[in-house]
Coordinates of C-alpha atoms and ligand atoms in Angstrom, one line a residue:
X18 CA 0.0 0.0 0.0
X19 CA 0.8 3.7 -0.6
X20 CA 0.1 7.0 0.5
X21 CA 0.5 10.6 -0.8
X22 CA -0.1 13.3 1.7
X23 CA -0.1 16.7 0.1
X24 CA 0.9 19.2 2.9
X25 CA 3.7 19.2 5.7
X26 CA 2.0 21.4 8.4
X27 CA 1.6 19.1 11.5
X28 CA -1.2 17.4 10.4
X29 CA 0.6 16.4 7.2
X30 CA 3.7 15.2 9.3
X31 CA 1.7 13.7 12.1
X32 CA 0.3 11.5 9.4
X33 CA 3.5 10.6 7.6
X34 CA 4.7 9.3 11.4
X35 CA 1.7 7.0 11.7
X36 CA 2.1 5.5 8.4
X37 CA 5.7 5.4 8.5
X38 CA 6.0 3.6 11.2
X39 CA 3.6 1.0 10.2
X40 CA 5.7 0.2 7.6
X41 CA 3.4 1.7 4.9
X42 CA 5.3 3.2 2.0
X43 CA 4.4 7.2 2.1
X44 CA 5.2 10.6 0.4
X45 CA 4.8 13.6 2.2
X46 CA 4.8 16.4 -0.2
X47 CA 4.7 20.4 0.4
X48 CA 4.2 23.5 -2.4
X49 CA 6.3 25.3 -0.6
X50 CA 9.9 26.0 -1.2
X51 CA 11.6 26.3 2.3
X52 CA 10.0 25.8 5.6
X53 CA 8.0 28.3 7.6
X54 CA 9.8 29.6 10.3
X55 CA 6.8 31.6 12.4
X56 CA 5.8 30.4 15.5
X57 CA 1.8 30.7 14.7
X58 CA 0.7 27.6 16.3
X59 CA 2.4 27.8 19.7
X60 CA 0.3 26.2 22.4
X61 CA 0.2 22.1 22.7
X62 CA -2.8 20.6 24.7
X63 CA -2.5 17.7 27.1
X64 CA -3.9 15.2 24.4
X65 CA -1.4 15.9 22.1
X66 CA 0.9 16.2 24.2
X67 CA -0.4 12.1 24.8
X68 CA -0.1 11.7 21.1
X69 CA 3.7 12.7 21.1
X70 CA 4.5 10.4 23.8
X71 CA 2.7 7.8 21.7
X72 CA 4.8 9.2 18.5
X73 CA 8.3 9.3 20.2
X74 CA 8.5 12.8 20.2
X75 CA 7.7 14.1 23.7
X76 CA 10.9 13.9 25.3
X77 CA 11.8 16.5 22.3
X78 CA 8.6 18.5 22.6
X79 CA 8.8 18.8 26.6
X80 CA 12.9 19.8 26.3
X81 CA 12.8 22.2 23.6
X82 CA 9.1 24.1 25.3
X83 CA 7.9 26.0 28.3
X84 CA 5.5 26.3 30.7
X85 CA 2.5 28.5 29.9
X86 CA 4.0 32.0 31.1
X87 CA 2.9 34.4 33.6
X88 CA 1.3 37.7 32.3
X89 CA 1.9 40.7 33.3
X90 CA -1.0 43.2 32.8
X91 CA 0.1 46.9 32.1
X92 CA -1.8 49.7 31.5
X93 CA -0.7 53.3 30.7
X94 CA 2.6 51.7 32.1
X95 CA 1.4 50.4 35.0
X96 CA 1.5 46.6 35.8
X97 CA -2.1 46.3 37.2
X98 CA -2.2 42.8 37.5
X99 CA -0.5 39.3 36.8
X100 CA -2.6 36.3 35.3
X101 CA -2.0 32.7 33.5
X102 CA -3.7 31.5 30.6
X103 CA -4.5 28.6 32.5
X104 CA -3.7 27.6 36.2
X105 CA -1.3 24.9 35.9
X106 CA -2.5 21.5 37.4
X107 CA -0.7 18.8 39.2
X108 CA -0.9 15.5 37.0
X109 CA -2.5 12.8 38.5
X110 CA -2.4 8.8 37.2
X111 CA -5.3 8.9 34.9
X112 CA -3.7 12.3 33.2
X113 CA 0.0 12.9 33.3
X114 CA 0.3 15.7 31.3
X115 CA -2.6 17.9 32.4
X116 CA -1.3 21.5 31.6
X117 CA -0.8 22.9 28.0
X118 CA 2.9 23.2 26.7
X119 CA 4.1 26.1 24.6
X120 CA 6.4 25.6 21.8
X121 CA 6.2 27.2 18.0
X122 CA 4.8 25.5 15.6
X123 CA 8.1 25.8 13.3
X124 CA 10.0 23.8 16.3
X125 CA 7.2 21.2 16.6
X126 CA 7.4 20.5 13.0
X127 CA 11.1 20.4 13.1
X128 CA 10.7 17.5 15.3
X129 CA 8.1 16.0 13.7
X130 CA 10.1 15.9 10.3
X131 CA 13.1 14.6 12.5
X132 CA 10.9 12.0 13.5
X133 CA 9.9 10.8 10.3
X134 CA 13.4 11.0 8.5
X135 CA 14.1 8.2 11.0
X136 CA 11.9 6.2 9.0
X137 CA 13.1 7.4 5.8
X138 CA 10.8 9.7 4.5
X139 CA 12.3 13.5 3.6
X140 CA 9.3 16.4 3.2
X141 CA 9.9 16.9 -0.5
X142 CA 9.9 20.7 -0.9
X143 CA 8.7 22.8 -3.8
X144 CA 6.4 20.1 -4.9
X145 CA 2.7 21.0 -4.9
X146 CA -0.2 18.8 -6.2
X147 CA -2.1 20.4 -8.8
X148 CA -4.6 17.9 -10.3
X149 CA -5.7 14.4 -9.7
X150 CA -8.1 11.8 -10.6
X151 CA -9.6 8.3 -9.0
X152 CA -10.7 5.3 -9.5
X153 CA -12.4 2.8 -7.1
X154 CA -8.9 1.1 -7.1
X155 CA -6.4 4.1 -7.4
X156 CA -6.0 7.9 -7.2
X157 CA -3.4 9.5 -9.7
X158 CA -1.6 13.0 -8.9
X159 CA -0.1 15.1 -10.9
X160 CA 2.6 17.1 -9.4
X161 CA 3.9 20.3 -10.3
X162 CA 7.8 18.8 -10.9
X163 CA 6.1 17.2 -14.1
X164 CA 5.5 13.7 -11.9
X165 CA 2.7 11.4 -12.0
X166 CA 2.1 9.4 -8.9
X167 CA -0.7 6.7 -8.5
X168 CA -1.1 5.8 -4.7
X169 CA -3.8 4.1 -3.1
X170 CA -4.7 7.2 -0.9
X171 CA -4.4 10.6 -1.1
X172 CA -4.7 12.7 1.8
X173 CA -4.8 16.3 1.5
X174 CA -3.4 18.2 4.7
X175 CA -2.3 21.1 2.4
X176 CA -4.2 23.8 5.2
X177 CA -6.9 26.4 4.8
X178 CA -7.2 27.1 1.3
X179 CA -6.5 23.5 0.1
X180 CA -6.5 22.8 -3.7
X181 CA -7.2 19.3 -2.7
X182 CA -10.6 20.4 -0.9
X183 CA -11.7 22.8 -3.6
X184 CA -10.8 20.0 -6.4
X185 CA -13.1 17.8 -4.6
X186 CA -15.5 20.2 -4.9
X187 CA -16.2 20.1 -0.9
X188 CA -17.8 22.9 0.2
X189 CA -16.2 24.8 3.0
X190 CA -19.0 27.3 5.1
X191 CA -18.6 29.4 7.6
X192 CA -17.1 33.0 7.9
X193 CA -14.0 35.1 7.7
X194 CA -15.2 38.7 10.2
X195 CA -13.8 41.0 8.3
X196 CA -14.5 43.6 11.5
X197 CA -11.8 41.6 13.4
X198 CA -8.0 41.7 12.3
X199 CA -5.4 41.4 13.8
X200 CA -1.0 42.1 13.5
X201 CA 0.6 38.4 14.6
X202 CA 4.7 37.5 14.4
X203 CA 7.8 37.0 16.0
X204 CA 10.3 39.9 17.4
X205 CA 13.0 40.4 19.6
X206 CA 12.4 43.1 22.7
X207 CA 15.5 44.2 24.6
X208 CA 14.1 45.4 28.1
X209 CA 11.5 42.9 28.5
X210 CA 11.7 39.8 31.0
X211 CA 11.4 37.0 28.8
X212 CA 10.9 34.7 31.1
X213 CA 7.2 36.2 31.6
X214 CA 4.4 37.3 29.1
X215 CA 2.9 41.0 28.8
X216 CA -0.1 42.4 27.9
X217 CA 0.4 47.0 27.3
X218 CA -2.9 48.9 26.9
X219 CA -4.1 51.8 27.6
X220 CA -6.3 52.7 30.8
X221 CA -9.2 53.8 29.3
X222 CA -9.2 51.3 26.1
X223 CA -8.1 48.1 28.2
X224 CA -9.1 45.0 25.8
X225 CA -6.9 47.5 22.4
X226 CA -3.3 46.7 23.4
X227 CA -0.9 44.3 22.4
X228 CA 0.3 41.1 23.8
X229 CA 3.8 39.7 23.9
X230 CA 4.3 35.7 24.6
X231 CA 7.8 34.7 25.2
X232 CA 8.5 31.7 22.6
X233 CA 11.2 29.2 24.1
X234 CA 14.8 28.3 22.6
X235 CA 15.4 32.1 21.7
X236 CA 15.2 35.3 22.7
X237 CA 11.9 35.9 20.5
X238 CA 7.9 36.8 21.6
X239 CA 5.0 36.0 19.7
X240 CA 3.1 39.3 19.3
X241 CA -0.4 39.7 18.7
X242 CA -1.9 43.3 18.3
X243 CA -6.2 43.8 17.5
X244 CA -6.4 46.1 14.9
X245 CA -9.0 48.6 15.0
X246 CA -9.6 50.1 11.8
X247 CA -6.0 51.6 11.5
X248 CA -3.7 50.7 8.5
X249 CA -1.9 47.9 9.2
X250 CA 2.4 48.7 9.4
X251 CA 3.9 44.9 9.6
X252 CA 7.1 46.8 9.4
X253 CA 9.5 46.8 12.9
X254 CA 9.2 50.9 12.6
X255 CA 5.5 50.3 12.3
X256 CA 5.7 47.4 15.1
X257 CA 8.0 49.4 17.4
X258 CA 5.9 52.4 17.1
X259 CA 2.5 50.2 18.0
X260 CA 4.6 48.7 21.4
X261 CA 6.0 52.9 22.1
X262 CA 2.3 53.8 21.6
X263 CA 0.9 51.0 24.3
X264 CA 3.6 50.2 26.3
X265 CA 5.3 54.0 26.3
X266 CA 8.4 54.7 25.0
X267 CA 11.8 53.3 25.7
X268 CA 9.8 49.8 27.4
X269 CA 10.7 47.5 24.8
X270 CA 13.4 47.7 22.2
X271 CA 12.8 45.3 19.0
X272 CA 14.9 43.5 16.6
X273 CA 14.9 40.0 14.8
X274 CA 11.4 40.4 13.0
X275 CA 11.1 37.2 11.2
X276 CA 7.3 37.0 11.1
X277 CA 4.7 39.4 10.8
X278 CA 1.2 39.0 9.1
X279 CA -2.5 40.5 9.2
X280 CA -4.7 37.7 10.3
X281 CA -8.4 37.7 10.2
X282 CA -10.9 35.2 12.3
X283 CA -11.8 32.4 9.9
X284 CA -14.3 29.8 11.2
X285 CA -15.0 27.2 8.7
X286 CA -16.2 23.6 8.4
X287 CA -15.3 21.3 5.4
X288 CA -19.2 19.7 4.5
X289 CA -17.6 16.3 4.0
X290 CA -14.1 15.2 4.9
X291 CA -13.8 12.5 2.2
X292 CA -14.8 11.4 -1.5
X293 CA -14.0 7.8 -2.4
X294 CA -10.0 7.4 -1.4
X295 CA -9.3 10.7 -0.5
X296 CA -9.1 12.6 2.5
X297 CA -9.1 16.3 3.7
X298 CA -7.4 16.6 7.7
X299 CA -6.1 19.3 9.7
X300 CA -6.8 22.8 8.6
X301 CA -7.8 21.3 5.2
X302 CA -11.0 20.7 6.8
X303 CA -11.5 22.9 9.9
X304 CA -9.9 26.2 10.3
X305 CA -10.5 28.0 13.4
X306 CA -10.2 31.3 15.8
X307 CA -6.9 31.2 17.6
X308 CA -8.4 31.3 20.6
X309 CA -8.3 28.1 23.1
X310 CA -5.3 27.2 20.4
X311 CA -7.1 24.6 19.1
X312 CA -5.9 24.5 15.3
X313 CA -2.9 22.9 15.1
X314 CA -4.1 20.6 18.5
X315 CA -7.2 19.6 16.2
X316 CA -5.3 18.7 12.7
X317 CA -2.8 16.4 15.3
X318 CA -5.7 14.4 16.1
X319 CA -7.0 13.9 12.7
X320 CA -4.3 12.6 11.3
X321 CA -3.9 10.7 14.8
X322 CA -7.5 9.3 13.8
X323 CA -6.9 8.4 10.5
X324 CA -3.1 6.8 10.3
X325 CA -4.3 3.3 11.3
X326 CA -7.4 3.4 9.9
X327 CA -5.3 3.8 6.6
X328 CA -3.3 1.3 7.6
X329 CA -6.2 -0.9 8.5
X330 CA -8.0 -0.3 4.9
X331 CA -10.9 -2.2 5.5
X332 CA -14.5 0.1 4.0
X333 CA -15.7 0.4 7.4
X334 CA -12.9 1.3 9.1
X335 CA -12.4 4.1 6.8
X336 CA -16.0 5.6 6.9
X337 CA -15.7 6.3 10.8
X338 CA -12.8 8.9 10.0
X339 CA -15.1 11.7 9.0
X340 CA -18.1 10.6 11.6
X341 CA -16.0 10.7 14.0
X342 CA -13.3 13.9 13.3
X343 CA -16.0 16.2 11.4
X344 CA -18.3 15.8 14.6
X345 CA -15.3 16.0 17.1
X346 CA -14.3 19.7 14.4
X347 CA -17.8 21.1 14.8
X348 CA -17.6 21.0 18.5
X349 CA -14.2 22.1 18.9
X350 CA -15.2 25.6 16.2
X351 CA -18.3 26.3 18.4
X352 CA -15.2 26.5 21.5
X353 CA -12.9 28.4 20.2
X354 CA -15.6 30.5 18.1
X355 CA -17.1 30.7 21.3
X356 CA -13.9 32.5 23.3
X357 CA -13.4 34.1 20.6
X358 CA -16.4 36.3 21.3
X359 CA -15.6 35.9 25.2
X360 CA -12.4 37.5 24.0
X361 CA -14.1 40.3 21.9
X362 CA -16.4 40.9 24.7
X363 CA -13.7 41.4 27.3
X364 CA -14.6 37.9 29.0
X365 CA -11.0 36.4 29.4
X366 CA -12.2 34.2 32.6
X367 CA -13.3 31.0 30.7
X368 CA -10.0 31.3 28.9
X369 CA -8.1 31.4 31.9
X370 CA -10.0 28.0 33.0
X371 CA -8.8 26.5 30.2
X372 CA -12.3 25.2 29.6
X373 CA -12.6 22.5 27.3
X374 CA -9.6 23.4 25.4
X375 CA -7.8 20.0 26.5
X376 CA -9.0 17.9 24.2
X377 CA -9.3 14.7 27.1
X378 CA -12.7 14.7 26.7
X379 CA -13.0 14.1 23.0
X380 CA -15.3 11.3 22.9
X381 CA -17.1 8.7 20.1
X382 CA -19.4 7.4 22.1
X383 CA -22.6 7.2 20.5
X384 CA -21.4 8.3 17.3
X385 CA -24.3 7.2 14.3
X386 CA -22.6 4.8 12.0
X387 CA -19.2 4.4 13.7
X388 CA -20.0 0.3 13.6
X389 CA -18.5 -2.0 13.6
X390 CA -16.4 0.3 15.5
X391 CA -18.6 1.6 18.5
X392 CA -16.0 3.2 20.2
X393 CA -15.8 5.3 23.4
X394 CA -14.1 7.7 25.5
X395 CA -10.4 8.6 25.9
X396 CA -8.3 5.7 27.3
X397 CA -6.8 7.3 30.2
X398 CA -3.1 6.1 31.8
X399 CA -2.9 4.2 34.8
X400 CA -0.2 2.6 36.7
X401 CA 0.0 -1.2 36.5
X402 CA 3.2 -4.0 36.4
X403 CA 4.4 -5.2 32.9
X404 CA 4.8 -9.0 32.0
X405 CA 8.5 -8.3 33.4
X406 CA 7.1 -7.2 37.3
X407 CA 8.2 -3.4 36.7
X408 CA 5.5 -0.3 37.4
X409 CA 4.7 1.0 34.3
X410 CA 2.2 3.6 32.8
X411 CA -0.1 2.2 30.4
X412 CA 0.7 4.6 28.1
X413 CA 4.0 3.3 28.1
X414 CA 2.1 -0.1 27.0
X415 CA 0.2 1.6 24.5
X416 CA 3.5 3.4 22.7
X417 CA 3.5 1.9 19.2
X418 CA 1.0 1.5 16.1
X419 CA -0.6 -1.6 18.1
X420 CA -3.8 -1.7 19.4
X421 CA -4.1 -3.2 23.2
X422 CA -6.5 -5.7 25.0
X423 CA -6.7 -4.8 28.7
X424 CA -7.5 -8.0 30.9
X425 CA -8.7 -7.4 34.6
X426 CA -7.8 -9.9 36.9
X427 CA -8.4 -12.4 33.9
X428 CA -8.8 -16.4 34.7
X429 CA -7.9 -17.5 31.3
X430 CA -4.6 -16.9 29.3
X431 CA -5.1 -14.7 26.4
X432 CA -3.6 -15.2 22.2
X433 CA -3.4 -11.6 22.1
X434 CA -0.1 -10.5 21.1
X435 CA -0.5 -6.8 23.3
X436 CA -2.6 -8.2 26.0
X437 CA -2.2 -6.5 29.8
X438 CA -3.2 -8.3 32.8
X439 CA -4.2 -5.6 35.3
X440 CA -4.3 -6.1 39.2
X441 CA -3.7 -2.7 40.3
X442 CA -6.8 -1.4 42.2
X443 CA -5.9 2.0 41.3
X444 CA -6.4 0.9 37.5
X445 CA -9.2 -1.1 38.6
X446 CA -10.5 2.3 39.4
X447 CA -9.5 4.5 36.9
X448 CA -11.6 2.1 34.1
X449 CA -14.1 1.6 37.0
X450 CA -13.5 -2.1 36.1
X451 CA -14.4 -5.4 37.6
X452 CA -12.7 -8.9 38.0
X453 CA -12.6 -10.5 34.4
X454 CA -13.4 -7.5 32.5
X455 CA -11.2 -7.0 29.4
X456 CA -11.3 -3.6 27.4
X457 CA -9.9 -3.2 23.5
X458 CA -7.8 0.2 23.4
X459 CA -7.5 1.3 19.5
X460 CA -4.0 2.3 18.0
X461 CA -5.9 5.8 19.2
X462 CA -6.2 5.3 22.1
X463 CA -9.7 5.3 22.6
X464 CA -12.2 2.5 24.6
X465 CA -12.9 0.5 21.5
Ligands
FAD28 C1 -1.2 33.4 14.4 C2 -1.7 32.0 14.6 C3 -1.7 31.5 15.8 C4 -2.2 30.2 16.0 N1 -2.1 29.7 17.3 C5 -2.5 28.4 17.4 C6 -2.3 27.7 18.7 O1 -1.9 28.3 19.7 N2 -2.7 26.4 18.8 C7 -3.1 25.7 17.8 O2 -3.5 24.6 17.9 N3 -3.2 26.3 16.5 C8 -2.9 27.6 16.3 N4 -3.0 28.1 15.1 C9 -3.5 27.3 14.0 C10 -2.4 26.4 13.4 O3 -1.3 27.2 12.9 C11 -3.0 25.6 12.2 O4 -4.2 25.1 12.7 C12 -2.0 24.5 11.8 O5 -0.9 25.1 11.1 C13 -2.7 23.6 10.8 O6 -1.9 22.6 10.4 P1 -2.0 21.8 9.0 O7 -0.9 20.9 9.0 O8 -3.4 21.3 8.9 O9 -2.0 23.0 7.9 P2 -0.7 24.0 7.6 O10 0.1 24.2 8.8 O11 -1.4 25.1 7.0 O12 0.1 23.2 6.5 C14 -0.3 23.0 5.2 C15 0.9 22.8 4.3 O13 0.4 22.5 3.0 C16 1.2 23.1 2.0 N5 0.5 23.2 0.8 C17 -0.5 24.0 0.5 N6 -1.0 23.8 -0.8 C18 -0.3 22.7 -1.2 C19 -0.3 22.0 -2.4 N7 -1.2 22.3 -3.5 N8 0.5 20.9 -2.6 C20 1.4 20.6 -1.6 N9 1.4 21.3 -0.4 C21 0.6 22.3 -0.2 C22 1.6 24.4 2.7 O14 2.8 24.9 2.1 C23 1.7 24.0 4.1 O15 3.1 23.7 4.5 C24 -2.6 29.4 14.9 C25 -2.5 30.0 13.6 C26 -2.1 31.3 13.4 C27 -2.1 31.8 12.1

């Protein structure tokens, strides 16, 4: 079997991973000629976080990344007040990574790629689909290096304006708010702490300021600036002048611009996220506010969804990718569309609880048509004893494409070839499980 996945954004490279390292022979192709360097996508939520550990690439993820910063509230150059994101949580057995990790979404992709090279596959720049055609059998691509590829999948993680999308033909609703814009990059500021965050607004105009977000391994911040109505200057005079403006002058000094844009609140839903044997993931399909920082999170998962189901390549297998990701997509856009207008409104407190943003509780139970696959809720870690006698996590059992049979207390010996026995009370409790139960945990890891 082979795969072609058009796009080498996370979702593109998450995918590439799965397949990879099933053994599955796989392309991973991107239009564009180098790789982005901005940090846009810089918040990691505790499941994917789960999904790197799964991948290999956590111990990366965690070293290169920080903590979600402190921020210091000034206004009209007064620090006023000093507020997290998110409180940071201790982890407990069921959830050992309960707090969302920051790292730019260049880095994260650098270690994705890294990942994948390890299997052999090199993200092959400056090579863009720009046509295709299927059969029941086969898709055929045609490439913009003059190449025709025929692979038994295509996926097309190629982001927000996707040609693959629009060559299906999918339809893509929602809105772009034209009312809401606002200045996003990467600088340097000499005088700030860049161990903490800031927020510098005026008094009387709190919510129209500008925010600066240390990023890790560097001396850079993400900025983000609401524009409201003025012309937009991505320029570091124009930049500088904003921070001088809101922060007063001689705060902040800037230097080492390597990313600035003017972004606009897009909220959008693919109508369907497959035809026949190919696929649409990641922002392909969903592309959301960046509040919550879902985006990136969201397009992880996909691909996480639909790797072994790939691999698997049975019909109805396949068919419980989009019930299951385009239902999980329309929740997640009503959250983050959701704070968004929290944000607009001046609420910041149900960001600050990190409500919902997690993704732990993504669930497909009682999904319509998911058979035979009825499947259920996350399959949280727990501490049990491996075959050997050691204390182990479970997710350290569930690491690898397999999938895993869970046996409580079991009587009778089992063929599986990933089968747990579980005594441990404490994982007793955590699957509120009784003597002989046994639980099927999909390459996912979700209740199967
Ligand atoms: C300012 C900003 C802040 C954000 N903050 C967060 C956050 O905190 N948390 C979060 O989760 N998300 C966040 N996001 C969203 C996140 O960046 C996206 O959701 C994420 O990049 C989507 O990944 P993807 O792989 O699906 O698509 P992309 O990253 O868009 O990757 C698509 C790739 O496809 C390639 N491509 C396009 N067309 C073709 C073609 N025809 N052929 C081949 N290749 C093609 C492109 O070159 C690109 O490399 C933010 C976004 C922005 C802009």
């Amino acid at each position: 079997m082979n795969v072609l996945i058009a796009g080498a954004g996370p979702t593109g490279l998450t995918l590439g991973i799965e397949l990879a390292r099933r053994g599955i022979a796989v392309r991973v192709i991107d239009k564009a000629t180098e790789f982005f360097d901005g940090s846009r996508g810089d918040g990691l939520q505790p499941r994917t976080l789960e999904v790197f550990e799964d991948l290999g690439v956590l111990d990366e993820v965690l070293k290169q990344g920080r903590s979600v910063p402190l921020m210091k509230i000034h206004l009209s150059g007064q620090l006023v007040d000093e507020r997290r994101m998110a409180e940071p949580v201790e982890p407990t057995a069921d959830i050992p990574y309960p707090n969302a990790w920051m790292l730019g979404q260049s880095r994260t992709e650098k270690i994705l790629r890294d990942k994948l090279a390890e299997y052999g596959v090199q993200v092959e720049l400056d090579t863009a689909i720009v046509g295709f055609s299927q059969t029941t059998d086969v898709v055929t691509a045609e490439l913009s290096t003059g190449e025709t590829v025929t692979a038994d999948y295509l996926v097309g993680a190629d982001g927000g304006k996707s040609f693959v999308r629009k060559q299906l033909g999918i339809a893509f609703e929602g809105t772009t708010d034209e009312s809401i814009r606002m200045l996003l990059g990467d600088v340097a500021a000499d005088g700030l702490d860049h161990e903490v965050g800031y927020w510098f607004a005026a008094k009387d105009n709190p919510m129209s300021g500008i925010a600066m977000t240390p990023l890790s391994g560097g001396d850079q911040f993400q900025f983000g600036a609401p524009l409201d109505g003025e012309d937009a200057d991505t320029s570091i005079e124009g930049l500088q002048a904003l921070v001088d403006n809101y922060a007063g002058p001689g705060t902040a000094k800037l230097r080492d611009l390597t990313w600035s844009t003017v972004w606009r609140p897009n909220v959008r839903l693919a109508e369907k996220f497959r035809v026949g044997r190919v696929f649409i993931a990641g922002d392909a399909a969903h592309v959301h506010p960046p509040t919550g920082g879902q985006g990136l999170n969201t397009g992880v998962q996909d691909a996480y969804n639909l790797g072994w189901k790939l691999a698997d390549g049975r019909e109805e297998v396949l068919a419980t990718y989009e019930t299951e990701r385009r239902t999980n997509a329309a929740r997640v856009l009503g959250i983050s569309e959701d704070l968004m207008q929290k944000h607009v409104d001046g609420d910041e407190s149900a960001l600050e609880r990190g409500e919902n943003t997690r993704q732990l509780d993504v669930s497909y139970r009682d999904l319509a048509d998911t058979r035979p696959l009825t499947s259920g809720d996350r399959a949280p870690d727990a501490p049990v004893v491996d075959a050997e006698g050691n204390k182990v996590r479970l997710f350290e059992l569930f690491r690898g494409p397999h999938e895993t049979l869970l046996r409580f207390s079991p009587t009778t010996p089992s063929t599986h070839p990933h089968a747990v026995e579980i005594t441990s009370p404490e994982a007793f409790a955590i699957y509120h499980a009784q003597p002989g139960d046994e639980i099927l945990i999909r390459p996912d890891g979700y209740l199967a």
